[in-house]
XYZ file of C-alpha atoms in Angstrom:
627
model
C -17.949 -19.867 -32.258
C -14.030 -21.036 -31.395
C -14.958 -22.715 -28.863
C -17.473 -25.302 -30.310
C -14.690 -27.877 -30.872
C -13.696 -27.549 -26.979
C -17.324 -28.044 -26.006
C -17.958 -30.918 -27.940
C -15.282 -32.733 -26.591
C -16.315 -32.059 -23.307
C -19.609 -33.456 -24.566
C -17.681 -36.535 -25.441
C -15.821 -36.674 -22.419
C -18.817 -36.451 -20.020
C -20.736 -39.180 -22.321
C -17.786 -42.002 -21.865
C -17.391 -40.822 -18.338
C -21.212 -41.574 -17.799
C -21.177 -45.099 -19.808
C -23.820 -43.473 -22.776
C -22.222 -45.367 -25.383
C -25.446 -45.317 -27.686
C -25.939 -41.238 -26.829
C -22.120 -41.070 -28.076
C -22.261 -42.823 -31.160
C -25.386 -40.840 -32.207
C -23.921 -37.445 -30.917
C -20.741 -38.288 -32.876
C -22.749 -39.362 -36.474
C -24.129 -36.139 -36.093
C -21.381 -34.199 -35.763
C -20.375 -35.967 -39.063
C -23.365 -34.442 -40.819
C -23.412 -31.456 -39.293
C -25.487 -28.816 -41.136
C -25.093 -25.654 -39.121
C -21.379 -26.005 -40.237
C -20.546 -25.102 -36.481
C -22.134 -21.950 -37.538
C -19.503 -21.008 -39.614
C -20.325 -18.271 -41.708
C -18.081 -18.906 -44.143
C -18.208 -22.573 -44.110
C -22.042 -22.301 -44.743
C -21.717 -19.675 -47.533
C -19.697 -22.047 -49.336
C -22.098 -24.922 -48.874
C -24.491 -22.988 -50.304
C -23.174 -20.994 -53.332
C -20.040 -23.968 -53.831
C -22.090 -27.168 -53.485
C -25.510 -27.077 -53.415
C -26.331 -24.918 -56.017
C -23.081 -25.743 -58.990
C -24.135 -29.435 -58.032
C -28.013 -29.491 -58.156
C -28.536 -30.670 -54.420
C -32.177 -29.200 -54.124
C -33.066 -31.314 -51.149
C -30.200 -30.263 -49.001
C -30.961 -26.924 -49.807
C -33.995 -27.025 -48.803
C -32.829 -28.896 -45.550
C -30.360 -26.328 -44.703
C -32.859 -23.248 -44.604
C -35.394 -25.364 -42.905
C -32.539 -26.183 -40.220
C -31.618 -22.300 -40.231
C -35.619 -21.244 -39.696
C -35.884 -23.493 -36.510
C -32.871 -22.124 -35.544
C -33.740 -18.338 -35.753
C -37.547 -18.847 -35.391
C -37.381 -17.202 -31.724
C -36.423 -14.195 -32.479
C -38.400 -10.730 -33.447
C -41.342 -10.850 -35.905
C -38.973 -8.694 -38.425
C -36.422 -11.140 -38.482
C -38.317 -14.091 -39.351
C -39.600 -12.023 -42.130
C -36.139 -11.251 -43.314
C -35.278 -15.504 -43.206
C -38.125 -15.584 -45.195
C -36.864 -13.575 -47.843
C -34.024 -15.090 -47.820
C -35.027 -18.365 -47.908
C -36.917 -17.236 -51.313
C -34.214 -15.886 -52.644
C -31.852 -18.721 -52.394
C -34.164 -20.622 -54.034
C -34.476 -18.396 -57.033
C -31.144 -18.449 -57.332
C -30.798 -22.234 -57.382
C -33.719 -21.772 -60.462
C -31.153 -18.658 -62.437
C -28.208 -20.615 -62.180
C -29.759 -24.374 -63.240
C -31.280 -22.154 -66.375
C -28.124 -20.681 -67.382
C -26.775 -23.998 -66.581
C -28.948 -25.353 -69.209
C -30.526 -28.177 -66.296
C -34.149 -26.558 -66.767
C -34.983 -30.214 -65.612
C -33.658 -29.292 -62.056
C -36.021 -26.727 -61.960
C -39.093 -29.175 -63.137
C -37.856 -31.596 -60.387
C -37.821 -28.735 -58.038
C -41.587 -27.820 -58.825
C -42.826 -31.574 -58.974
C -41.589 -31.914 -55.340
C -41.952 -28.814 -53.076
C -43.787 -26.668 -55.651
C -47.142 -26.846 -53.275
C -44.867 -25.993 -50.279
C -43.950 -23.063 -52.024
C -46.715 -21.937 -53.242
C -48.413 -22.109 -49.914
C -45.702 -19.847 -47.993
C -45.515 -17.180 -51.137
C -47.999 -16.843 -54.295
C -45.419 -14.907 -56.258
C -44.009 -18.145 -56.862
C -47.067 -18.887 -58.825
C -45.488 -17.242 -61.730
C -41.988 -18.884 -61.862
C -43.703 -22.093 -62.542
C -43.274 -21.371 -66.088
C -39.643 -20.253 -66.114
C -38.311 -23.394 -67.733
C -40.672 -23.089 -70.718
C -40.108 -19.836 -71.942
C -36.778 -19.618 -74.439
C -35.303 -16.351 -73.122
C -36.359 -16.055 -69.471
C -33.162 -13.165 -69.116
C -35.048 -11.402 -71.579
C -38.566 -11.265 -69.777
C -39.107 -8.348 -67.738
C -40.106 -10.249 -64.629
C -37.360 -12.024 -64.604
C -34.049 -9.877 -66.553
C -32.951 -8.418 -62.326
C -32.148 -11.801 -61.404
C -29.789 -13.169 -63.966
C -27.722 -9.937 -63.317
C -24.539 -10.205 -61.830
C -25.335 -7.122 -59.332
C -28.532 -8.924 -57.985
C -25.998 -12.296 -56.874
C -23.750 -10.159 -55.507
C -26.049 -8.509 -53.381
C -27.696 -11.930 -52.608
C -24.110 -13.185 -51.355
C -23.771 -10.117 -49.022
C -26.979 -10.086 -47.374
C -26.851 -13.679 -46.471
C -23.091 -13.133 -45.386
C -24.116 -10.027 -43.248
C -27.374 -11.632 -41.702
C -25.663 -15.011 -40.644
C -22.937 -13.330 -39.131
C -25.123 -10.903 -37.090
C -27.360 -13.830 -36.112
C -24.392 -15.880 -34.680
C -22.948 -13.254 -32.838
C -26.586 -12.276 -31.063
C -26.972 -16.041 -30.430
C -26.979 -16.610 -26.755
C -23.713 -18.640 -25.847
C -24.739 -22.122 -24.040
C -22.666 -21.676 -20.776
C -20.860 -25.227 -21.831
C -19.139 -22.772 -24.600
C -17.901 -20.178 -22.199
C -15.441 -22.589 -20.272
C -12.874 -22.557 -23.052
C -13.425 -18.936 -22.958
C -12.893 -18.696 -18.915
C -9.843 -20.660 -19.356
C -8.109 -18.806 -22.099
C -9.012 -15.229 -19.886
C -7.737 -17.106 -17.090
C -4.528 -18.234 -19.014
C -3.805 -14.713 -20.081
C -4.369 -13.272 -16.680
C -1.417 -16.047 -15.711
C 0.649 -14.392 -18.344
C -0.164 -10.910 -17.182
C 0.422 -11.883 -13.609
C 3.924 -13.383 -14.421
C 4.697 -10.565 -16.471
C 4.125 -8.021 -14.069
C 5.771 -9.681 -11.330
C 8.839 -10.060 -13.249
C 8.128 -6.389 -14.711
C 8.592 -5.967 -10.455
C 11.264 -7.922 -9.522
C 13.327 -5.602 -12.477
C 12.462 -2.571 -10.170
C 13.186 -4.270 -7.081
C 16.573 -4.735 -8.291
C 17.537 -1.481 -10.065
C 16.132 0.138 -6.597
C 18.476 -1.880 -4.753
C 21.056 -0.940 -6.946
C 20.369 2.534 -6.576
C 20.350 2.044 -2.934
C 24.320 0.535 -3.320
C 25.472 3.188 -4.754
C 23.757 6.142 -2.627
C 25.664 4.044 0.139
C 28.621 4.009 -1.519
C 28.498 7.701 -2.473
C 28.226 8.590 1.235
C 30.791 6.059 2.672
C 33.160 7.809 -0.193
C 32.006 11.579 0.945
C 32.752 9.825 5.213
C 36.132 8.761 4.230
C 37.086 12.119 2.551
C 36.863 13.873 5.297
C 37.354 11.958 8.718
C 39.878 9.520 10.028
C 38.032 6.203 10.893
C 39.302 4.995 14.397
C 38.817 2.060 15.754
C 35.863 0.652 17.995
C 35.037 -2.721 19.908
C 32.738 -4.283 17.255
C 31.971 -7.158 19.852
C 30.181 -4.623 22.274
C 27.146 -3.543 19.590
C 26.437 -6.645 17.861
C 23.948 -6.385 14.466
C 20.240 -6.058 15.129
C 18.210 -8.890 13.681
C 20.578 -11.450 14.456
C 17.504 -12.807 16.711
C 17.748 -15.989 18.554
C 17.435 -19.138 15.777
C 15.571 -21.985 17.172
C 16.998 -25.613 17.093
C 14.062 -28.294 16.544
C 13.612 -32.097 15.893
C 10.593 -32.865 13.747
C 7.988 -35.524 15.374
C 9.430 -37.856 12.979
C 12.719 -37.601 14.182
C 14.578 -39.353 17.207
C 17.643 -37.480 18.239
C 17.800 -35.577 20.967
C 18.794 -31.622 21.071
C 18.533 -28.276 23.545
C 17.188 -25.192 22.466
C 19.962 -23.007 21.938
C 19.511 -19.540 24.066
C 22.734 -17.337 22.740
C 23.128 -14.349 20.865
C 24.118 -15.523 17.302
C 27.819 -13.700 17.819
C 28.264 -15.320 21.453
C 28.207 -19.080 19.350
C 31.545 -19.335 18.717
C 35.086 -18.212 19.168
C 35.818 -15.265 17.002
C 38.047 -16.486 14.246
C 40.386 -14.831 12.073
C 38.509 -14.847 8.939
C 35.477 -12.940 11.237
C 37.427 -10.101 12.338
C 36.090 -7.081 11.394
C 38.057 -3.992 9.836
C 36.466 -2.012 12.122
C 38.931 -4.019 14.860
C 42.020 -1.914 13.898
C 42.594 1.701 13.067
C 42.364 2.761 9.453
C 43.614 6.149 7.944
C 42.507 7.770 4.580
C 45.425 8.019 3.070
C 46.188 4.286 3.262
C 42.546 3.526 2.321
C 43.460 5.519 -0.814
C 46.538 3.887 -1.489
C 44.254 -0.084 -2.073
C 43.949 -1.263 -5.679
C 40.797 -2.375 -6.868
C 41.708 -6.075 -5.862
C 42.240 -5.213 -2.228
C 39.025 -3.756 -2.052
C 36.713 -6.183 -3.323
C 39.039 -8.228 -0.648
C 37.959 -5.197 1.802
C 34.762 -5.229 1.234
C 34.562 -8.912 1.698
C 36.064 -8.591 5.011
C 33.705 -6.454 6.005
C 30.062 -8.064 4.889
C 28.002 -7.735 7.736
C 26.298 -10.787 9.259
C 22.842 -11.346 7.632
C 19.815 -9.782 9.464
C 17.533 -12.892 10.373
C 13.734 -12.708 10.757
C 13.740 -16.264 12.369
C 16.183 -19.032 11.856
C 15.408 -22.766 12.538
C 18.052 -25.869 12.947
C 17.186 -29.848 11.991
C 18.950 -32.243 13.826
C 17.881 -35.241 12.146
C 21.025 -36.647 10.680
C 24.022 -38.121 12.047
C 26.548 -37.388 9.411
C 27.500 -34.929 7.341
C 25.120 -33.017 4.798
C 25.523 -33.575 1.049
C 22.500 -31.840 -0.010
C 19.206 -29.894 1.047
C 16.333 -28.552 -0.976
C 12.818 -26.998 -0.820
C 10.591 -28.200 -2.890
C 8.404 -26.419 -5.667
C 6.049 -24.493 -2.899
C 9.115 -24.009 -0.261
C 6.772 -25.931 1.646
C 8.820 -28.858 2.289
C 12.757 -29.720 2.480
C 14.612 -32.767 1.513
C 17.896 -32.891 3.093
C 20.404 -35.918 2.293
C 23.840 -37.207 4.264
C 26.547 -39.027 3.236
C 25.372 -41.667 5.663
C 22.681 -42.329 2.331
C 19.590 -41.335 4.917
C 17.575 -38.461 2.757
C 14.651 -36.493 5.740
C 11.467 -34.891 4.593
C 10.651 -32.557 6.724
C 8.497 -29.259 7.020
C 10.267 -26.032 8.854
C 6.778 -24.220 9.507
C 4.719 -24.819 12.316
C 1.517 -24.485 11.534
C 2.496 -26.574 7.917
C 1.134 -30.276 7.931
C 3.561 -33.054 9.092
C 2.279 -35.951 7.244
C 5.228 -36.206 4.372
C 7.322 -36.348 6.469
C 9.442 -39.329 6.313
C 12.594 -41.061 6.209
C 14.853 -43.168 3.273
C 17.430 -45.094 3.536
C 19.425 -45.696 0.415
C 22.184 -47.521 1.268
C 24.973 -45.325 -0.579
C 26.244 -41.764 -0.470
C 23.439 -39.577 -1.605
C 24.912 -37.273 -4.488
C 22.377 -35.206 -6.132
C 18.296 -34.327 -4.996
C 15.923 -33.320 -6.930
C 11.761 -31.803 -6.526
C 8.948 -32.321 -9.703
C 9.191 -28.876 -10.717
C 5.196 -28.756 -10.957
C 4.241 -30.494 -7.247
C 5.687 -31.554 -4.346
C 4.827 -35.043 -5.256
C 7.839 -36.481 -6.336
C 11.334 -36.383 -4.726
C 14.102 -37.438 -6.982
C 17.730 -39.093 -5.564
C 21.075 -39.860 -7.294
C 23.474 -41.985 -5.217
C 27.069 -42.733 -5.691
C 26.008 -46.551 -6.411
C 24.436 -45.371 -10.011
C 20.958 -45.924 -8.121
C 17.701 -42.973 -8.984
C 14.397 -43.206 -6.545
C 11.549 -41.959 -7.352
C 9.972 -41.434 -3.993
C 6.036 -40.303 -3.474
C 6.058 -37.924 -0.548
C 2.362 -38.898 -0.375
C 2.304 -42.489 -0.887
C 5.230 -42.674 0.849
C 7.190 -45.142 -1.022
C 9.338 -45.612 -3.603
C 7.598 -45.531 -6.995
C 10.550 -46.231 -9.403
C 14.458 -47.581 -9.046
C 16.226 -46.670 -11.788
C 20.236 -48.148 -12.673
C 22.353 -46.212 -14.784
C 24.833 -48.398 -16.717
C 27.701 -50.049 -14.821
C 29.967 -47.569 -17.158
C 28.633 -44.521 -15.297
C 28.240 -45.247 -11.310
C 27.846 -41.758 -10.147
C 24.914 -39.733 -10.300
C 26.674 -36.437 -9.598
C 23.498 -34.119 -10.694
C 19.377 -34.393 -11.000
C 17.451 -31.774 -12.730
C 13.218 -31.983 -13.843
C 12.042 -30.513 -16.438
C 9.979 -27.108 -15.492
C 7.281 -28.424 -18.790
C 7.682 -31.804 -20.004
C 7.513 -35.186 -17.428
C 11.381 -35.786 -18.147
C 14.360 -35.341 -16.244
C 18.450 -35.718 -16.836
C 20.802 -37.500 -15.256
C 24.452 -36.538 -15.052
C 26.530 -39.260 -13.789
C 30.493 -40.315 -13.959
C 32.314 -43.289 -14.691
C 34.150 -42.966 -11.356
C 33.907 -42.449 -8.104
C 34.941 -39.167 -7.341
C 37.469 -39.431 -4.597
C 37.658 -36.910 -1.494
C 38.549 -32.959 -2.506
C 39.189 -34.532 -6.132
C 36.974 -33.390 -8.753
C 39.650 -34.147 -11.592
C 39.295 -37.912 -11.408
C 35.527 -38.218 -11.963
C 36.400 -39.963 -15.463
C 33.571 -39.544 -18.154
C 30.306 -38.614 -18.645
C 27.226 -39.529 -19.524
C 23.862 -37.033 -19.910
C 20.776 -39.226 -19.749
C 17.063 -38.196 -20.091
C 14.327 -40.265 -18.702
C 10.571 -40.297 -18.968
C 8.910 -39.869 -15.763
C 5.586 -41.192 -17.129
C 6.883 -44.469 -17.968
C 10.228 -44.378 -16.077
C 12.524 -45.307 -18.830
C 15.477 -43.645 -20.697
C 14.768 -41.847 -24.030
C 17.428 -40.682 -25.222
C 21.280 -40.265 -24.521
C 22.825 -36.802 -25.449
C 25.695 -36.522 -27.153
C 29.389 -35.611 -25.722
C 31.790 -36.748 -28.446
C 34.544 -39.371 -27.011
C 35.521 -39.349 -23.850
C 33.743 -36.335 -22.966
C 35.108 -34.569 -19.151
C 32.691 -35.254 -16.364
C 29.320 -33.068 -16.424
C 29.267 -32.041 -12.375
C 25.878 -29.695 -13.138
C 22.815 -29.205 -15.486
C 19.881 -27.364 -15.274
C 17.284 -26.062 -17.471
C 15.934 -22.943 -18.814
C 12.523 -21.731 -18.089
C 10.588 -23.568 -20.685
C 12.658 -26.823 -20.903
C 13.640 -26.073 -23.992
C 17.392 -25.546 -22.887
C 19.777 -27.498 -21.061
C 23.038 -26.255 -20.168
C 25.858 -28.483 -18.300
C 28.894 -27.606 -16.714
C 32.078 -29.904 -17.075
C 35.307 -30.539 -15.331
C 37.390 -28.707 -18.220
C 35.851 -25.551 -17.472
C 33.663 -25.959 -20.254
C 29.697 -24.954 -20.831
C 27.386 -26.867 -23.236
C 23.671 -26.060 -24.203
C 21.607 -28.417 -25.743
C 18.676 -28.466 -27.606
C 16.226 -30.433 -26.093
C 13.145 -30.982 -28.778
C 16.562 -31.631 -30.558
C 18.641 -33.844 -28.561
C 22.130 -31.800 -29.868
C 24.504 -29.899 -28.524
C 23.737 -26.277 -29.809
C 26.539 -24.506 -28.491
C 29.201 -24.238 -25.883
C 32.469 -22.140 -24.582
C 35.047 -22.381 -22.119
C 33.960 -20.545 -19.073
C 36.862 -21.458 -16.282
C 40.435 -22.169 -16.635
C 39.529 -25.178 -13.891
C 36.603 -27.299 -13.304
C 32.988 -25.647 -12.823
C 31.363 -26.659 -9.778
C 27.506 -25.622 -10.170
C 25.653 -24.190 -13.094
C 22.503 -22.403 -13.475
C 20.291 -19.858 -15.420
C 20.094 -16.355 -14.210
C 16.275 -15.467 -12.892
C 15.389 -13.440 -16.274
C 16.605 -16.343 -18.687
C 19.317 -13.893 -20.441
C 22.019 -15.097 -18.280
C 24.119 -18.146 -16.973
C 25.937 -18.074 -13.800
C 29.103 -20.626 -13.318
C 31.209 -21.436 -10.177
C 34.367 -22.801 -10.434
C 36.250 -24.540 -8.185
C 38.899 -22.063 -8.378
C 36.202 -19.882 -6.230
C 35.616 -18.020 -9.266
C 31.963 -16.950 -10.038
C 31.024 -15.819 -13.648
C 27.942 -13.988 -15.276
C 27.667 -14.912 -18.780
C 25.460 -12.802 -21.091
C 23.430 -15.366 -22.983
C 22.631 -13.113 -25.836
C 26.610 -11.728 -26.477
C 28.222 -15.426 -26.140
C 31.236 -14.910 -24.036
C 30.506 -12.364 -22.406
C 30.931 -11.651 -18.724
C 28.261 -9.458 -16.940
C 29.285 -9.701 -13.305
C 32.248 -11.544 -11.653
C 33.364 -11.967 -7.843
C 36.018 -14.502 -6.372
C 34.984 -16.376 -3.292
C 38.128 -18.620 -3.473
C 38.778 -17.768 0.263
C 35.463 -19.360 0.857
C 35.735 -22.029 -1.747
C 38.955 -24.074 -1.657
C 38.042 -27.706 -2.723
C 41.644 -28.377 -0.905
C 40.680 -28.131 2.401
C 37.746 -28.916 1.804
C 35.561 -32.504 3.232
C 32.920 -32.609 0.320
C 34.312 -32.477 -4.157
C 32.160 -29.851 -5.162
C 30.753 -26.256 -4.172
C 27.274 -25.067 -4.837
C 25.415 -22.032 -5.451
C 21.590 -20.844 -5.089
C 20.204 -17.869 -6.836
C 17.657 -15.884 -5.136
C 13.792 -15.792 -6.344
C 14.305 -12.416 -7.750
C 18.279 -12.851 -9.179
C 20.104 -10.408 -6.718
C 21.083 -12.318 -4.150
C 23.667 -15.297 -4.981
C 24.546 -17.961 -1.964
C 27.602 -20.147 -2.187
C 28.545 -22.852 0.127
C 31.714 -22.181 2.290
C 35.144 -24.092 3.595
C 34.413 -21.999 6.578
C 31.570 -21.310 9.417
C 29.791 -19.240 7.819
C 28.479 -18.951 3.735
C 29.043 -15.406 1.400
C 25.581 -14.180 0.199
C 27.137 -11.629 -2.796
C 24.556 -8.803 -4.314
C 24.576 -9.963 -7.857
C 25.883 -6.900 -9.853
C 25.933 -4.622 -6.732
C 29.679 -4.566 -6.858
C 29.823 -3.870 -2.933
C 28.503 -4.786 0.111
C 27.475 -8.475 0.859
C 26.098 -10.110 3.494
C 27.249 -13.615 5.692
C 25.161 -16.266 7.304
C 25.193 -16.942 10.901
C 27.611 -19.264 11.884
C 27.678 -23.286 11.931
C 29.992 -25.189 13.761
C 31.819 -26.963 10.582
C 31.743 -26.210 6.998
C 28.423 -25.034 4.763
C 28.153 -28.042 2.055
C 24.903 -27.377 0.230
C 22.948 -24.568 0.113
C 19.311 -23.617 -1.380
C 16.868 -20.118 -1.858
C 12.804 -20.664 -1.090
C 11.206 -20.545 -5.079
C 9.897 -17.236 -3.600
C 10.382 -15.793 -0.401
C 13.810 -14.483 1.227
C 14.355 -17.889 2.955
C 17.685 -20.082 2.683
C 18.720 -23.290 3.532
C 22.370 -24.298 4.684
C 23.607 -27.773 5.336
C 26.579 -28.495 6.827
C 29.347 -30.849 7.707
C 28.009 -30.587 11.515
C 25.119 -33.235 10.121
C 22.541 -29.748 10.793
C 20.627 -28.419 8.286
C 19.229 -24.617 9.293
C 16.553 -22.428 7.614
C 17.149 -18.711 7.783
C 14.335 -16.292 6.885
C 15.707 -12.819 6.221
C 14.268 -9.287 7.152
């Protein structure tokens, strides 16, 4: 009976939703007096043998097994027999325990009022009438079995034992079994999560097992042969496909379909030159430190095998920053222009959110409601947050940080509660300068009522905070800062729970690794760190993508990163044409995106298929589905 509470507030619910105020007051006053005790077993045995009976309350006794008669009096003919003794026993109890209480006028007052009643269902009780004359009832031989201790004892246990039986027979009403449907379907969610993740594990340590069986046989190939050379240009990589270039309905600007192989796009540069371009002996393959390998192998990661790959043309400057949204069924893309697109990159998806928004200032950070598409959060360099409804259509809140802190460099919602953070700086960062951001400030605001609660602490003159994001359950926040540093925070708390220095430089992007035991930083040295999240400090996987990442040639002050749905696939944005994809702890063998035609300055993963977006300096944003 767990779930009577649940149904009677649904009772409740349904009687206010229906305006039957009277019906609700009466329902509630009973529920106030409520007999059955919810049908409590041992809620009821108390009432009985720790209230009634110690305080002389015949007439709710009597009440209560009337109340339990109707309840049971459809069931079998042996049963009702069985209540029946019951009944009589309780109330010879009542009559022992007011005698050896020394209240034999309880047991008059008893008589006087329901003595015919009595009578009438049982004419043994014809006899107890004269129980509170005689001196030593205990003594009588009619009566010595029930002033022993063994006779209560068993009376206890055999209503205990029938009650409980009773309830669980007792058909369920079906308003009872929706708390039940919902906690099954609750732990089914659980299951479900559980195994997928349980999957995703496997996925991974087969792919690992893959890298090395590669590895193994490229080692056992250059043992024993002398690579030479070939004309990489004249086999190009299946897959590569033919990516479509599109303008949604909503859009205006004008574009042609583009017909080329993916390799016939551009000039070949020198970063694309393939090893495979010169001749290569063993011996000075042998003769490579570790370094120059990982350099190698760089070198050589292959161009990324593309299912289908789409291009949006609906900006005219440069990209700052592109993201699905919680389905993947939607992207928000933002350019330094201030214009942020909605737009859908499927077909057969509807078109109706999409829109356009014009914010007047450089758009800095964007943001989805972790729990809907509904929402669309944007930072701008002005200290300005929208709220925007994708399905109203409008903005819905415009939020001002302080004066102090103009620049909303990073957005991040809450995965549980209706709150999001705000990191913003006291400057304007300046171009390729992510030193001169001045301070920071970490804000978090209430998305019910669209108002800051609380501002978490940095100490004085804390380094700028370029990145946040939060652990699976909200209950963790960690931020990346310009010294290099990492801080978690507490969030039911509001503290800082720990932190440690993770870069010799400023880190770039921050986020949790896809089973919550790990934190992944970039730097804007173009170093990327692991961090183990249970052995503070340290490092579980490492690669350098500073060829990639070089804030010094670079149009836009910070890099990004995007972990894959299932954590083994890590995408960084790129100085050059094309963006690294590394194979997180695969030590070997990456992959490259196709080519754009400037740099890659934001990057994002689909919550759950192999998709990617990249947006570049070219003003294109471009979805690439993988095989």
């Amino acid at each position: 009976m767990e779930n009577m509470v649940y149904a009677e507030e649904l009772v409740k619910e349904f009687l206010v939703f229906r305006g039957f105020t009277n019906t609700l007051q009466a329902f509630v006053k009973e529920l106030g007096t409520d007999i059955g005790k919810g049908f409590q077993v041992d809620k009821i045995i108390d009432l009985v043998f720790s209230i009634y009976i110690p305080k002389f309350q015949a007439e709710n006794l009597i009440q209560l097994l009337r109340f339990f008669s109707n309840c049971f009096s459809s069931h079998e003919t042996h049963l009702i027999s069985v209540i029946s003794e019951l009944d009589i026993s309780i109330i010879q109890y009542y009559i022992i325990h007011a005698i050896q209480a020394g209240r034999k006028d309880k047991v008059i007052e008893l008589f006087d009022i329901h003595g015919t009643e009595l009578l009438q269902k049982d004419q043994h009780w014809a006899s107890w009438f004269a129980i509170p004359y005689i001196k030593a009832p205990q003594s009588e031989p009619k009566f010595r079995v029930y002033f022993s201790k063994e006779w209560s004892n068993a009376l206890h246990l055999s209503l205990r034992n029938f009650l409980t039986k009773m309830f669980n027979g007792t058909r369920i009403p079906a308003l009872m079994k929706i708390s039940s449907e919902r906690n099954m379907v609750s732990r089914l969610k659980g299951d479900i999560k559980q195994l997928n993740f349980k999957l995703a594990q496997l996925q991974v340590s087969l792919e690992e097992k893959e890298t090395q069986l590669h590895q193994l046989r490229s080692s056992s190939l250059l043992a024993t042969e002398v690579i030479v050379g070939t004309d990489s240009t004249s086999n190009p990589l299946p897959g590569s496909g033919e990516p479509t270039v599109f303008v949604p309905a909503s859009s205006h600007v004008n574009c042609v379909s583009a017909s080329a192989q993916a390799g016939e796009r551009e000039p070949k540069h020198s970063e694309d030159i393939r090893p495979d371009d010169t001749q290569v002996s063993t011996s000075k393959i042998s003769n490579h430190s570790d370094t120059e390998n990982d350099a190698q192998r760089e070198e050589e990661f292959p161009e990324v095998r593309v299912d289908f790959q789409e291009t949006f043309l609906g900006h005219t400057s440069p990209i700052s920053r592109c993201r699905f949204s919680a389905t993947g069924d939607n992207v928000a893309s933002a350019s330094v222009d201030g214009t942020v697109r909605i737009w859908t990159y499927d077909s057969s998806a509807p078109t109706s959110r999409n829109a356009t928004i014009y914010c007047g200032a450089e758009i800095m950070s964007l943001e989805w409601e972790c729990k809907s598409d509904r929402l669309l959060l944007i930072g701008t360099a002005d200290g300005g947050i929208k709220a925007w409804n994708v399905d109203a259509k409008r903005v819905v809140c415009d939020l001002s940080c302080t004066e102090a802190f103009p620049s909303v460099l990073d957005l991040k919602c809450s995965p549980v509660e209706p709150i999001f953070v705000s990191a913003a700086a006291s400057r304007w960062p300046g171009l390729s300068d992510i030193g001169k951001l001045g301070y920071a400030s970490l804000t978090v605001w209430n998305m019910r009522t669209w108002k800051a609660m609380t501002v978490l602490p940095l100490g004085e003159d804390p380094p700028p905070i370029t990145s946040v994001c939060f652990n699976h359950n909200g209950k963790l926040l960690a931020a990346a800062a310009t010294d290099g540093m990492i801080h978690m925070f507490d969030m039911s708390a509001g503290l800082q729970i720990t932190g440690w220095p993770a870069h010799d430089s400023a880190i770039s992007s921050v986020m949790f690794g896809s089973d919550e035991t790990s934190i992944f930083t970039l730097g804007i040295d173009g170093k990327i760190f692991e961090w183990s999240l249970q052995n503070q400090g340290k490092v579980l996987w490492s690669s350098d993508c500073s060829r990639f990442c070089n804030l010094r040639s670079s149009s836009h002050y910070k890099h990004e990163m995007a972990l894959d749905a299932y954590g083994r696939r890590l995408l960084v944005t790129s100085n050059s044409l094309r963006a690294p994809i590394y194979q997180v702890r695969g030590h070997a063998y990456g992959m490259r995106t196709l080519p754009h035609s400037a740099s890659i300055t934001t990057v994002d993963w689909h919550p759950t298929s192999p998709i990617f977006l990249t947006g570049s300096a070219d003003h294109s944003v471009r979805v690439t589905s993988m095989v």
